[in-house]
Amino acid sequence: MEWLSDPAVWISLATLTTLEIVLGVDNLVFIAILANRLPEAQRARARQMGLGVALATRLLLLFTLTWVIGLTEPIFSVMGRGISWRDVILIAGGLFLLAKSTHEIHGSLEGDEAEHDATRATAGFAAVVLQIGIIDIVFSLDSVITAVGMVDELWIMITAVVLAMVIMLVASAPLAEFVERHPTVKMLALSFLLLIGMSLIADGLGFHIPKGYLYGAMAFSVLVEVLNLLARRKSKSPVKLRTPTPP
């Protein structure tokens, strides 16, 4: 129990948990957008299953660290640069995000809404969970490799991942409701996923783009949109007329 009094352990745990939450923001936004296409009664279950799959994928990868580390070894080369399985997965995941985000943007602009009859709803739920599971693998791989590079103790990695997932699970419903209420925020989120898709492809090709740049640009856009929402709310608020005072 000496670790309880070791500040380095707590600092490592707090740092890694924060990093896991930051790295999971893209996953959380993707889950929120996909789940909002389902009937309202199924959305919460889809978000919970999506985050559950993400947690299971991360834990499975953590328990197979030797295999995960092996994914960074080159398997073939293109123009003198070694390509590993990690690169292949990142490029495939980036292409998937680009295609899915573009499809969602097109659907939002053209007004193509899915019909929610019983048969279509069941198929839609299965399709949403499948898509969440696919992208979970990409985000989980990036998250686990980052964790392996930061700390050596497996239990710290597992604790950080579980804590981050609990926080994301609590935040998933408010985030999904906020995105659903504000179409412009949804468009920003989809644009953010396009950026993430491009960064995954670039990373897989050997051009690393610091995510701080992407998150900084997105945070600035969200701040501007929040100011727009506040301005619109203020303009819609009823104007109180002053009652003239008798002379």
JSON list of C-alpha atoms in Angstrom, two decimals:
[
{"chain": "A", "resi": 1, "resn": "MET", "atom": "CA", "xyz": [0.00, 0.00, 0.00]},
{"chain": "A", "resi": 2, "resn": "GLU", "atom": "CA", "xyz": [2.99, 2.29, -0.30]},
{"chain": "A", "resi": 3, "resn": "TRP", "atom": "CA", "xyz": [1.58, 3.66, -3.55]},
{"chain": "A", "resi": 4, "resn": "LEU", "atom": "CA", "xyz": [-1.13, 5.47, -1.56]},
{"chain": "A", "resi": 5, "resn": "SER", "atom": "CA", "xyz": [1.46, 7.85, -0.15]},
{"chain": "A", "resi": 6, "resn": "ASP", "atom": "CA", "xyz": [3.43, 8.21, -3.38]},
{"chain": "A", "resi": 7, "resn": "PRO", "atom": "CA", "xyz": [2.56, 11.57, -5.02]},
{"chain": "A", "resi": 8, "resn": "ALA", "atom": "CA", "xyz": [4.13, 10.46, -8.32]},
{"chain": "A", "resi": 9, "resn": "VAL", "atom": "CA", "xyz": [1.50, 7.72, -8.64]},
{"chain": "A", "resi": 10, "resn": "TRP", "atom": "CA", "xyz": [-1.39, 10.13, -8.09]},
{"chain": "A", "resi": 11, "resn": "ILE", "atom": "CA", "xyz": [0.10, 12.66, -10.50]},
{"chain": "A", "resi": 12, "resn": "SER", "atom": "CA", "xyz": [0.50, 9.96, -13.15]},
{"chain": "A", "resi": 13, "resn": "LEU", "atom": "CA", "xyz": [-3.06, 8.75, -12.59]},
{"chain": "A", "resi": 14, "resn": "ALA", "atom": "CA", "xyz": [-4.54, 12.27, -12.77]},
{"chain": "A", "resi": 15, "resn": "THR", "atom": "CA", "xyz": [-2.51, 13.19, -15.85]},
{"chain": "A", "resi": 16, "resn": "LEU", "atom": "CA", "xyz": [-3.34, 9.99, -17.72]},
{"chain": "A", "resi": 17, "resn": "THR", "atom": "CA", "xyz": [-7.05, 10.20, -16.78]},
{"chain": "A", "resi": 18, "resn": "THR", "atom": "CA", "xyz": [-7.22, 13.78, -18.09]},
{"chain": "A", "resi": 19, "resn": "LEU", "atom": "CA", "xyz": [-5.44, 12.77, -21.26]},
{"chain": "A", "resi": 20, "resn": "GLU", "atom": "CA", "xyz": [-7.80, 9.81, -21.76]},
{"chain": "A", "resi": 21, "resn": "ILE", "atom": "CA", "xyz": [-10.79, 12.15, -21.43]},
{"chain": "A", "resi": 22, "resn": "VAL", "atom": "CA", "xyz": [-9.30, 14.58, -23.96]},
{"chain": "A", "resi": 23, "resn": "LEU", "atom": "CA", "xyz": [-8.51, 11.75, -26.39]},
{"chain": "A", "resi": 24, "resn": "GLY", "atom": "CA", "xyz": [-12.04, 10.42, -25.89]},
{"chain": "A", "resi": 25, "resn": "VAL", "atom": "CA", "xyz": [-13.79, 13.67, -26.84]},
{"chain": "A", "resi": 26, "resn": "ASP", "atom": "CA", "xyz": [-13.74, 12.76, -30.55]},
{"chain": "A", "resi": 27, "resn": "ASN", "atom": "CA", "xyz": [-15.21, 9.35, -29.75]},
{"chain": "A", "resi": 28, "resn": "LEU", "atom": "CA", "xyz": [-17.88, 10.90, -27.53]},
{"chain": "A", "resi": 29, "resn": "VAL", "atom": "CA", "xyz": [-18.92, 13.40, -30.23]},
{"chain": "A", "resi": 30, "resn": "PHE", "atom": "CA", "xyz": [-19.09, 10.62, -32.82]},
{"chain": "A", "resi": 31, "resn": "ILE", "atom": "CA", "xyz": [-21.26, 8.47, -30.54]},
{"chain": "A", "resi": 32, "resn": "ALA", "atom": "CA", "xyz": [-23.57, 11.41, -29.75]},
{"chain": "A", "resi": 33, "resn": "ILE", "atom": "CA", "xyz": [-24.14, 12.24, -33.43]},
{"chain": "A", "resi": 34, "resn": "LEU", "atom": "CA", "xyz": [-24.79, 8.63, -34.42]},
{"chain": "A", "resi": 35, "resn": "ALA", "atom": "CA", "xyz": [-27.08, 7.92, -31.46]},
{"chain": "A", "resi": 36, "resn": "ASN", "atom": "CA", "xyz": [-29.18, 11.00, -32.22]},
{"chain": "A", "resi": 37, "resn": "ARG", "atom": "CA", "xyz": [-30.24, 9.41, -35.51]},
{"chain": "A", "resi": 38, "resn": "LEU", "atom": "CA", "xyz": [-32.09, 6.70, -33.59]},
{"chain": "A", "resi": 39, "resn": "PRO", "atom": "CA", "xyz": [-35.56, 6.95, -32.05]},
{"chain": "A", "resi": 40, "resn": "GLU", "atom": "CA", "xyz": [-35.40, 8.80, -28.73]},
{"chain": "A", "resi": 41, "resn": "ALA", "atom": "CA", "xyz": [-36.17, 5.66, -26.72]},
{"chain": "A", "resi": 42, "resn": "GLN", "atom": "CA", "xyz": [-33.04, 3.93, -28.07]},
{"chain": "A", "resi": 43, "resn": "ARG", "atom": "CA", "xyz": [-30.52, 6.77, -27.87]},
{"chain": "A", "resi": 44, "resn": "ALA", "atom": "CA", "xyz": [-29.43, 6.34, -24.26]},
{"chain": "A", "resi": 45, "resn": "ARG", "atom": "CA", "xyz": [-28.96, 2.59, -24.73]},
{"chain": "A", "resi": 46, "resn": "ALA", "atom": "CA", "xyz": [-26.91, 3.16, -27.90]},
{"chain": "A", "resi": 47, "resn": "ARG", "atom": "CA", "xyz": [-24.64, 5.69, -26.12]},
{"chain": "A", "resi": 48, "resn": "GLN", "atom": "CA", "xyz": [-24.17, 3.35, -23.16]},
{"chain": "A", "resi": 49, "resn": "MET", "atom": "CA", "xyz": [-23.40, 0.38, -25.42]},
{"chain": "A", "resi": 50, "resn": "GLY", "atom": "CA", "xyz": [-21.01, 2.50, -27.48]},
{"chain": "A", "resi": 51, "resn": "LEU", "atom": "CA", "xyz": [-19.05, 3.62, -24.44]},
{"chain": "A", "resi": 52, "resn": "GLY", "atom": "CA", "xyz": [-19.20, 0.09, -23.05]},
{"chain": "A", "resi": 53, "resn": "VAL", "atom": "CA", "xyz": [-17.65, -1.25, -26.26]},
{"chain": "A", "resi": 54, "resn": "ALA", "atom": "CA", "xyz": [-15.00, 1.50, -26.08]},
{"chain": "A", "resi": 55, "resn": "LEU", "atom": "CA", "xyz": [-14.15, 0.54, -22.49]},
{"chain": "A", "resi": 56, "resn": "ALA", "atom": "CA", "xyz": [-13.99, -3.17, -23.32]},
{"chain": "A", "resi": 57, "resn": "THR", "atom": "CA", "xyz": [-11.77, -2.48, -26.34]},
{"chain": "A", "resi": 58, "resn": "ARG", "atom": "CA", "xyz": [-9.36, -0.36, -24.31]},
{"chain": "A", "resi": 59, "resn": "LEU", "atom": "CA", "xyz": [-9.12, -2.92, -21.49]},
{"chain": "A", "resi": 60, "resn": "LEU", "atom": "CA", "xyz": [-8.60, -5.75, -23.98]},
{"chain": "A", "resi": 61, "resn": "LEU", "atom": "CA", "xyz": [-5.79, -3.82, -25.65]},
{"chain": "A", "resi": 62, "resn": "LEU", "atom": "CA", "xyz": [-4.21, -3.02, -22.28]},
{"chain": "A", "resi": 63, "resn": "PHE", "atom": "CA", "xyz": [-4.15, -6.72, -21.36]},
{"chain": "A", "resi": 64, "resn": "THR", "atom": "CA", "xyz": [-2.40, -7.48, -24.66]},
{"chain": "A", "resi": 65, "resn": "LEU", "atom": "CA", "xyz": [0.33, -4.84, -24.43]},
{"chain": "A", "resi": 66, "resn": "THR", "atom": "CA", "xyz": [2.92, -7.01, -26.17]},
{"chain": "A", "resi": 67, "resn": "TRP", "atom": "CA", "xyz": [0.64, -7.35, -29.18]},
{"chain": "A", "resi": 68, "resn": "VAL", "atom": "CA", "xyz": [-0.19, -3.61, -29.15]},
{"chain": "A", "resi": 69, "resn": "ILE", "atom": "CA", "xyz": [3.50, -2.66, -29.08]},
{"chain": "A", "resi": 70, "resn": "GLY", "atom": "CA", "xyz": [4.06, -5.06, -31.96]},
{"chain": "A", "resi": 71, "resn": "LEU", "atom": "CA", "xyz": [1.53, -3.13, -34.03]},
{"chain": "A", "resi": 72, "resn": "THR", "atom": "CA", "xyz": [4.03, -0.28, -34.31]},
{"chain": "A", "resi": 73, "resn": "GLU", "atom": "CA", "xyz": [6.57, -2.49, -36.09]},
{"chain": "A", "resi": 74, "resn": "PRO", "atom": "CA", "xyz": [6.74, -1.92, -39.88]},
{"chain": "A", "resi": 75, "resn": "ILE", "atom": "CA", "xyz": [5.19, -4.67, -41.99]},
{"chain": "A", "resi": 76, "resn": "PHE", "atom": "CA", "xyz": [6.00, -3.16, -45.40]},
{"chain": "A", "resi": 77, "resn": "SER", "atom": "CA", "xyz": [7.42, 0.03, -46.80]},
{"chain": "A", "resi": 78, "resn": "VAL", "atom": "CA", "xyz": [6.11, 2.66, -49.22]},
{"chain": "A", "resi": 79, "resn": "MET", "atom": "CA", "xyz": [8.60, 5.07, -50.81]},
{"chain": "A", "resi": 80, "resn": "GLY", "atom": "CA", "xyz": [11.18, 4.23, -48.18]},
{"chain": "A", "resi": 81, "resn": "ARG", "atom": "CA", "xyz": [8.83, 4.66, -45.19]},
{"chain": "A", "resi": 82, "resn": "GLY", "atom": "CA", "xyz": [7.82, 1.69, -43.06]},
{"chain": "A", "resi": 83, "resn": "ILE", "atom": "CA", "xyz": [4.08, 1.14, -42.64]},
{"chain": "A", "resi": 84, "resn": "SER", "atom": "CA", "xyz": [2.86, -0.68, -39.51]},
{"chain": "A", "resi": 85, "resn": "TRP", "atom": "CA", "xyz": [-0.50, -2.19, -38.63]},
{"chain": "A", "resi": 86, "resn": "ARG", "atom": "CA", "xyz": [-1.10, 0.88, -36.46]},
{"chain": "A", "resi": 87, "resn": "ASP", "atom": "CA", "xyz": [-0.65, 3.10, -39.51]},
{"chain": "A", "resi": 88, "resn": "VAL", "atom": "CA", "xyz": [-3.03, 0.93, -41.54]},
{"chain": "A", "resi": 89, "resn": "ILE", "atom": "CA", "xyz": [-5.69, 1.09, -38.80]},
{"chain": "A", "resi": 90, "resn": "LEU", "atom": "CA", "xyz": [-5.31, 4.86, -38.42]},
{"chain": "A", "resi": 91, "resn": "ILE", "atom": "CA", "xyz": [-5.60, 5.46, -42.17]},
{"chain": "A", "resi": 92, "resn": "ALA", "atom": "CA", "xyz": [-8.64, 3.18, -42.44]},
{"chain": "A", "resi": 93, "resn": "GLY", "atom": "CA", "xyz": [-10.25, 4.83, -39.43]},
{"chain": "A", "resi": 94, "resn": "GLY", "atom": "CA", "xyz": [-9.54, 8.29, -40.83]},
{"chain": "A", "resi": 95, "resn": "LEU", "atom": "CA", "xyz": [-11.12, 7.39, -44.17]},
{"chain": "A", "resi": 96, "resn": "PHE", "atom": "CA", "xyz": [-14.15, 5.96, -42.33]},
{"chain": "A", "resi": 97, "resn": "LEU", "atom": "CA", "xyz": [-14.53, 9.18, -40.33]},
{"chain": "A", "resi": 98, "resn": "LEU", "atom": "CA", "xyz": [-14.24, 11.32, -43.47]},
{"chain": "A", "resi": 99, "resn": "ALA", "atom": "CA", "xyz": [-16.86, 9.26, -45.28]},
{"chain": "A", "resi": 100, "resn": "LYS", "atom": "CA", "xyz": [-19.25, 9.12, -42.32]},
{"chain": "A", "resi": 101, "resn": "SER", "atom": "CA", "xyz": [-18.92, 12.82, -41.46]},
{"chain": "A", "resi": 102, "resn": "THR", "atom": "CA", "xyz": [-19.44, 13.83, -45.09]},
{"chain": "A", "resi": 103, "resn": "HIS", "atom": "CA", "xyz": [-22.53, 11.61, -45.27]},
{"chain": "A", "resi": 104, "resn": "GLU", "atom": "CA", "xyz": [-23.93, 13.12, -42.05]},
{"chain": "A", "resi": 105, "resn": "ILE", "atom": "CA", "xyz": [-23.27, 16.68, -43.26]},
{"chain": "A", "resi": 106, "resn": "HIS", "atom": "CA", "xyz": [-25.00, 15.93, -46.56]},
{"chain": "A", "resi": 107, "resn": "GLY", "atom": "CA", "xyz": [-27.96, 14.42, -44.74]},
{"chain": "A", "resi": 108, "resn": "SER", "atom": "CA", "xyz": [-28.26, 17.43, -42.42]},
{"chain": "A", "resi": 109, "resn": "LEU", "atom": "CA", "xyz": [-28.11, 19.96, -45.27]},
{"chain": "A", "resi": 110, "resn": "GLU", "atom": "CA", "xyz": [-30.42, 18.04, -47.61]},
{"chain": "A", "resi": 111, "resn": "GLY", "atom": "CA", "xyz": [-32.88, 17.07, -44.86]},
{"chain": "A", "resi": 112, "resn": "ASP", "atom": "CA", "xyz": [-32.65, 13.31, -45.42]},
{"chain": "A", "resi": 113, "resn": "GLU", "atom": "CA", "xyz": [-34.04, 12.00, -42.13]},
{"chain": "A", "resi": 114, "resn": "ALA", "atom": "CA", "xyz": [-34.43, 8.28, -41.52]},
{"chain": "A", "resi": 115, "resn": "GLU", "atom": "CA", "xyz": [-37.93, 6.91, -41.09]},
{"chain": "A", "resi": 116, "resn": "HIS", "atom": "CA", "xyz": [-38.44, 5.42, -37.66]},
{"chain": "A", "resi": 117, "resn": "ASP", "atom": "CA", "xyz": [-40.72, 2.47, -38.30]},
{"chain": "A", "resi": 118, "resn": "ALA", "atom": "CA", "xyz": [-40.18, -0.71, -36.27]},
{"chain": "A", "resi": 119, "resn": "THR", "atom": "CA", "xyz": [-38.18, -2.67, -38.84]},
{"chain": "A", "resi": 120, "resn": "ARG", "atom": "CA", "xyz": [-35.96, 0.24, -39.85]},
{"chain": "A", "resi": 121, "resn": "ALA", "atom": "CA", "xyz": [-35.39, 1.24, -36.21]},
{"chain": "A", "resi": 122, "resn": "THR", "atom": "CA", "xyz": [-34.07, -2.24, -35.32]},
{"chain": "A", "resi": 123, "resn": "ALA", "atom": "CA", "xyz": [-31.72, -2.28, -38.31]},
{"chain": "A", "resi": 124, "resn": "GLY", "atom": "CA", "xyz": [-30.67, 1.28, -37.55]},
{"chain": "A", "resi": 125, "resn": "PHE", "atom": "CA", "xyz": [-29.76, 0.42, -33.97]},
{"chain": "A", "resi": 126, "resn": "ALA", "atom": "CA", "xyz": [-27.60, -2.52, -35.04]},
{"chain": "A", "resi": 127, "resn": "ALA", "atom": "CA", "xyz": [-25.91, -0.38, -37.71]},
{"chain": "A", "resi": 128, "resn": "VAL", "atom": "CA", "xyz": [-25.20, 2.43, -35.23]},
{"chain": "A", "resi": 129, "resn": "VAL", "atom": "CA", "xyz": [-23.67, 0.06, -32.67]},
{"chain": "A", "resi": 130, "resn": "LEU", "atom": "CA", "xyz": [-21.55, -1.57, -35.42]},
{"chain": "A", "resi": 131, "resn": "GLN", "atom": "CA", "xyz": [-20.24, 1.80, -36.63]},
{"chain": "A", "resi": 132, "resn": "ILE", "atom": "CA", "xyz": [-19.47, 2.88, -33.06]},
{"chain": "A", "resi": 133, "resn": "GLY", "atom": "CA", "xyz": [-17.59, -0.38, -32.50]},
{"chain": "A", "resi": 134, "resn": "ILE", "atom": "CA", "xyz": [-15.50, 0.14, -35.66]},
{"chain": "A", "resi": 135, "resn": "ILE", "atom": "CA", "xyz": [-14.41, 3.65, -34.76]},
{"chain": "A", "resi": 136, "resn": "ASP", "atom": "CA", "xyz": [-13.86, 2.62, -31.11]},
{"chain": "A", "resi": 137, "resn": "ILE", "atom": "CA", "xyz": [-11.03, 0.36, -32.29]},
{"chain": "A", "resi": 138, "resn": "VAL", "atom": "CA", "xyz": [-9.24, 3.30, -33.92]},
{"chain": "A", "resi": 139, "resn": "PHE", "atom": "CA", "xyz": [-9.63, 5.69, -30.99]},
{"chain": "A", "resi": 140, "resn": "SER", "atom": "CA", "xyz": [-8.84, 2.95, -28.45]},
{"chain": "A", "resi": 141, "resn": "LEU", "atom": "CA", "xyz": [-5.63, 2.01, -30.23]},
{"chain": "A", "resi": 142, "resn": "ASP", "atom": "CA", "xyz": [-4.41, 5.62, -30.19]},
{"chain": "A", "resi": 143, "resn": "SER", "atom": "CA", "xyz": [-5.45, 6.00, -26.54]},
{"chain": "A", "resi": 144, "resn": "VAL", "atom": "CA", "xyz": [-3.74, 2.79, -25.36]},
{"chain": "A", "resi": 145, "resn": "ILE", "atom": "CA", "xyz": [-0.48, 3.49, -27.20]},
{"chain": "A", "resi": 146, "resn": "THR", "atom": "CA", "xyz": [-0.42, 6.93, -25.57]},
{"chain": "A", "resi": 147, "resn": "ALA", "atom": "CA", "xyz": [-1.00, 5.35, -22.14]},
{"chain": "A", "resi": 148, "resn": "VAL", "atom": "CA", "xyz": [1.77, 2.81, -22.67]},
{"chain": "A", "resi": 149, "resn": "GLY", "atom": "CA", "xyz": [4.18, 5.62, -23.50]},
{"chain": "A", "resi": 150, "resn": "MET", "atom": "CA", "xyz": [3.32, 7.59, -20.35]},
{"chain": "A", "resi": 151, "resn": "VAL", "atom": "CA", "xyz": [3.30, 5.09, -17.48]},
{"chain": "A", "resi": 152, "resn": "ASP", "atom": "CA", "xyz": [4.70, 1.63, -16.76]},
{"chain": "A", "resi": 153, "resn": "GLU", "atom": "CA", "xyz": [2.16, 0.28, -14.26]},
{"chain": "A", "resi": 154, "resn": "LEU", "atom": "CA", "xyz": [-0.75, -1.58, -15.85]},
{"chain": "A", "resi": 155, "resn": "TRP", "atom": "CA", "xyz": [-3.13, -0.87, -12.96]},
{"chain": "A", "resi": 156, "resn": "ILE", "atom": "CA", "xyz": [-2.66, 2.89, -13.41]},
{"chain": "A", "resi": 157, "resn": "MET", "atom": "CA", "xyz": [-3.56, 2.58, -17.09]},
{"chain": "A", "resi": 158, "resn": "ILE", "atom": "CA", "xyz": [-6.65, 0.50, -16.31]},
{"chain": "A", "resi": 159, "resn": "THR", "atom": "CA", "xyz": [-7.80, 2.85, -13.52]},
{"chain": "A", "resi": 160, "resn": "ALA", "atom": "CA", "xyz": [-7.33, 5.91, -15.75]},
{"chain": "A", "resi": 161, "resn": "VAL", "atom": "CA", "xyz": [-9.29, 4.34, -18.60]},
{"chain": "A", "resi": 162, "resn": "VAL", "atom": "CA", "xyz": [-12.17, 3.31, -16.30]},
{"chain": "A", "resi": 163, "resn": "LEU", "atom": "CA", "xyz": [-12.34, 6.74, -14.63]},
{"chain": "A", "resi": 164, "resn": "ALA", "atom": "CA", "xyz": [-12.30, 8.50, -18.00]},
{"chain": "A", "resi": 165, "resn": "MET", "atom": "CA", "xyz": [-15.10, 6.27, -19.29]},
{"chain": "A", "resi": 166, "resn": "VAL", "atom": "CA", "xyz": [-17.25, 6.91, -16.20]},
{"chain": "A", "resi": 167, "resn": "ILE", "atom": "CA", "xyz": [-16.86, 10.67, -16.69]},
{"chain": "A", "resi": 168, "resn": "MET", "atom": "CA", "xyz": [-17.64, 10.36, -20.40]},
{"chain": "A", "resi": 169, "resn": "LEU", "atom": "CA", "xyz": [-20.71, 8.24, -19.63]},
{"chain": "A", "resi": 170, "resn": "VAL", "atom": "CA", "xyz": [-22.04, 10.96, -17.32]},
{"chain": "A", "resi": 171, "resn": "ALA", "atom": "CA", "xyz": [-21.31, 13.66, -19.92]},
{"chain": "A", "resi": 172, "resn": "SER", "atom": "CA", "xyz": [-22.69, 11.73, -22.91]},
{"chain": "A", "resi": 173, "resn": "ALA", "atom": "CA", "xyz": [-26.39, 12.52, -22.38]},
{"chain": "A", "resi": 174, "resn": "PRO", "atom": "CA", "xyz": [-26.02, 16.31, -21.83]},
{"chain": "A", "resi": 175, "resn": "LEU", "atom": "CA", "xyz": [-23.64, 16.53, -24.80]},
{"chain": "A", "resi": 176, "resn": "ALA", "atom": "CA", "xyz": [-26.00, 14.59, -27.09]},
{"chain": "A", "resi": 177, "resn": "GLU", "atom": "CA", "xyz": [-28.98, 16.74, -26.05]},
{"chain": "A", "resi": 178, "resn": "PHE", "atom": "CA", "xyz": [-27.01, 19.95, -26.61]},
{"chain": "A", "resi": 179, "resn": "VAL", "atom": "CA", "xyz": [-25.87, 18.83, -30.08]},
{"chain": "A", "resi": 180, "resn": "GLU", "atom": "CA", "xyz": [-29.43, 17.79, -30.98]},
{"chain": "A", "resi": 181, "resn": "ARG", "atom": "CA", "xyz": [-30.93, 21.13, -29.87]},
{"chain": "A", "resi": 182, "resn": "HIS", "atom": "CA", "xyz": [-28.47, 23.25, -31.83]},
{"chain": "A", "resi": 183, "resn": "PRO", "atom": "CA", "xyz": [-27.98, 22.29, -35.51]},
{"chain": "A", "resi": 184, "resn": "THR", "atom": "CA", "xyz": [-25.07, 24.71, -35.90]},
{"chain": "A", "resi": 185, "resn": "VAL", "atom": "CA", "xyz": [-23.24, 22.98, -33.03]},
{"chain": "A", "resi": 186, "resn": "LYS", "atom": "CA", "xyz": [-23.88, 19.63, -34.73]},
{"chain": "A", "resi": 187, "resn": "MET", "atom": "CA", "xyz": [-22.32, 21.01, -37.92]},
{"chain": "A", "resi": 188, "resn": "LEU", "atom": "CA", "xyz": [-19.29, 22.17, -35.91]},
{"chain": "A", "resi": 189, "resn": "ALA", "atom": "CA", "xyz": [-19.01, 18.71, -34.35]},
{"chain": "A", "resi": 190, "resn": "LEU", "atom": "CA", "xyz": [-19.14, 17.05, -37.77]},
{"chain": "A", "resi": 191, "resn": "SER", "atom": "CA", "xyz": [-16.50, 19.47, -39.05]},
{"chain": "A", "resi": 192, "resn": "PHE", "atom": "CA", "xyz": [-14.40, 18.54, -36.01]},
{"chain": "A", "resi": 193, "resn": "LEU", "atom": "CA", "xyz": [-14.71, 14.87, -36.95]},
{"chain": "A", "resi": 194, "resn": "LEU", "atom": "CA", "xyz": [-13.56, 15.73, -40.49]},
{"chain": "A", "resi": 195, "resn": "LEU", "atom": "CA", "xyz": [-10.45, 17.34, -38.98]},
{"chain": "A", "resi": 196, "resn": "ILE", "atom": "CA", "xyz": [-9.85, 14.30, -36.78]},
{"chain": "A", "resi": 197, "resn": "GLY", "atom": "CA", "xyz": [-10.23, 12.02, -39.81]},
{"chain": "A", "resi": 198, "resn": "MET", "atom": "CA", "xyz": [-7.65, 14.04, -41.74]},
{"chain": "A", "resi": 199, "resn": "SER", "atom": "CA", "xyz": [-5.27, 14.00, -38.74]},
{"chain": "A", "resi": 200, "resn": "LEU", "atom": "CA", "xyz": [-5.60, 10.20, -38.43]},
{"chain": "A", "resi": 201, "resn": "ILE", "atom": "CA", "xyz": [-4.74, 9.75, -42.10]},
{"chain": "A", "resi": 202, "resn": "ALA", "atom": "CA", "xyz": [-1.82, 12.15, -41.80]},
{"chain": "A", "resi": 203, "resn": "ASP", "atom": "CA", "xyz": [-0.59, 10.35, -38.67]},
{"chain": "A", "resi": 204, "resn": "GLY", "atom": "CA", "xyz": [-0.80, 7.01, -40.43]},
{"chain": "A", "resi": 205, "resn": "LEU", "atom": "CA", "xyz": [1.28, 8.45, -43.28]},
{"chain": "A", "resi": 206, "resn": "GLY", "atom": "CA", "xyz": [3.92, 9.75, -40.88]},
{"chain": "A", "resi": 207, "resn": "PHE", "atom": "CA", "xyz": [2.85, 13.39, -40.63]},
{"chain": "A", "resi": 208, "resn": "HIS", "atom": "CA", "xyz": [1.94, 13.97, -36.99]},
{"chain": "A", "resi": 209, "resn": "ILE", "atom": "CA", "xyz": [-0.40, 16.89, -36.34]},
{"chain": "A", "resi": 210, "resn": "PRO", "atom": "CA", "xyz": [-0.50, 17.86, -32.62]},
{"chain": "A", "resi": 211, "resn": "LYS", "atom": "CA", "xyz": [-4.08, 17.42, -31.45]},
{"chain": "A", "resi": 212, "resn": "GLY", "atom": "CA", "xyz": [-3.71, 20.59, -29.38]},
{"chain": "A", "resi": 213, "resn": "TYR", "atom": "CA", "xyz": [-3.94, 22.56, -32.62]},
{"chain": "A", "resi": 214, "resn": "LEU", "atom": "CA", "xyz": [-7.17, 20.78, -33.59]},
{"chain": "A", "resi": 215, "resn": "TYR", "atom": "CA", "xyz": [-8.74, 21.09, -30.14]},
{"chain": "A", "resi": 216, "resn": "GLY", "atom": "CA", "xyz": [-7.68, 24.75, -29.92]},
{"chain": "A", "resi": 217, "resn": "ALA", "atom": "CA", "xyz": [-9.33, 25.56, -33.26]},
{"chain": "A", "resi": 218, "resn": "MET", "atom": "CA", "xyz": [-12.48, 23.67, -32.27]},
{"chain": "A", "resi": 219, "resn": "ALA", "atom": "CA", "xyz": [-12.61, 25.33, -28.84]},
{"chain": "A", "resi": 220, "resn": "PHE", "atom": "CA", "xyz": [-12.39, 28.75, -30.50]},
{"chain": "A", "resi": 221, "resn": "SER", "atom": "CA", "xyz": [-15.21, 27.83, -32.92]},
{"chain": "A", "resi": 222, "resn": "VAL", "atom": "CA", "xyz": [-17.38, 26.56, -30.07]},
{"chain": "A", "resi": 223, "resn": "LEU", "atom": "CA", "xyz": [-16.73, 29.76, -28.09]},
{"chain": "A", "resi": 224, "resn": "VAL", "atom": "CA", "xyz": [-17.84, 31.87, -31.06]},
{"chain": "A", "resi": 225, "resn": "GLU", "atom": "CA", "xyz": [-20.96, 29.72, -31.46]},
{"chain": "A", "resi": 226, "resn": "VAL", "atom": "CA", "xyz": [-21.78, 30.02, -27.75]},
{"chain": "A", "resi": 227, "resn": "LEU", "atom": "CA", "xyz": [-21.58, 33.81, -28.09]},
{"chain": "A", "resi": 228, "resn": "ASN", "atom": "CA", "xyz": [-23.91, 33.58, -31.11]},
{"chain": "A", "resi": 229, "resn": "LEU", "atom": "CA", "xyz": [-26.39, 31.48, -29.12]},
{"chain": "A", "resi": 230, "resn": "LEU", "atom": "CA", "xyz": [-26.33, 33.96, -26.25]},
{"chain": "A", "resi": 231, "resn": "ALA", "atom": "CA", "xyz": [-26.84, 36.86, -28.67]},
{"chain": "A", "resi": 232, "resn": "ARG", "atom": "CA", "xyz": [-29.81, 35.08, -30.32]},
{"chain": "A", "resi": 233, "resn": "ARG", "atom": "CA", "xyz": [-31.36, 34.28, -26.96]},
{"chain": "A", "resi": 234, "resn": "LYS", "atom": "CA", "xyz": [-31.00, 37.89, -25.89]},
{"chain": "A", "resi": 235, "resn": "SER", "atom": "CA", "xyz": [-32.58, 39.17, -29.11]},
{"chain": "A", "resi": 236, "resn": "LYS", "atom": "CA", "xyz": [-35.56, 36.80, -28.66]},
{"chain": "A", "resi": 237, "resn": "SER", "atom": "CA", "xyz": [-36.19, 37.76, -25.04]},
{"chain": "A", "resi": 238, "resn": "PRO", "atom": "CA", "xyz": [-39.31, 39.95, -24.62]},
{"chain": "A", "resi": 239, "resn": "VAL", "atom": "CA", "xyz": [-38.66, 43.64, -24.29]},
{"chain": "A", "resi": 240, "resn": "LYS", "atom": "CA", "xyz": [-40.13, 45.12, -21.14]},
{"chain": "A", "resi": 241, "resn": "LEU", "atom": "CA", "xyz": [-42.04, 48.35, -21.84]},
{"chain": "A", "resi": 242, "resn": "ARG", "atom": "CA", "xyz": [-41.77, 51.07, -19.30]},
{"chain": "A", "resi": 243, "resn": "THR", "atom": "CA", "xyz": [-45.03, 52.32, -17.87]},
{"chain": "A", "resi": 244, "resn": "PRO", "atom": "CA", "xyz": [-45.10, 56.08, -18.23]},
{"chain": "A", "resi": 245, "resn": "THR", "atom": "CA", "xyz": [-45.25, 57.83, -14.90]},
{"chain": "A", "resi": 246, "resn": "PRO", "atom": "CA", "xyz": [-48.05, 60.40, -14.49]},
{"chain": "A", "resi": 247, "resn": "PRO", "atom": "CA", "xyz": [-46.87, 64.00, -14.33]}
]
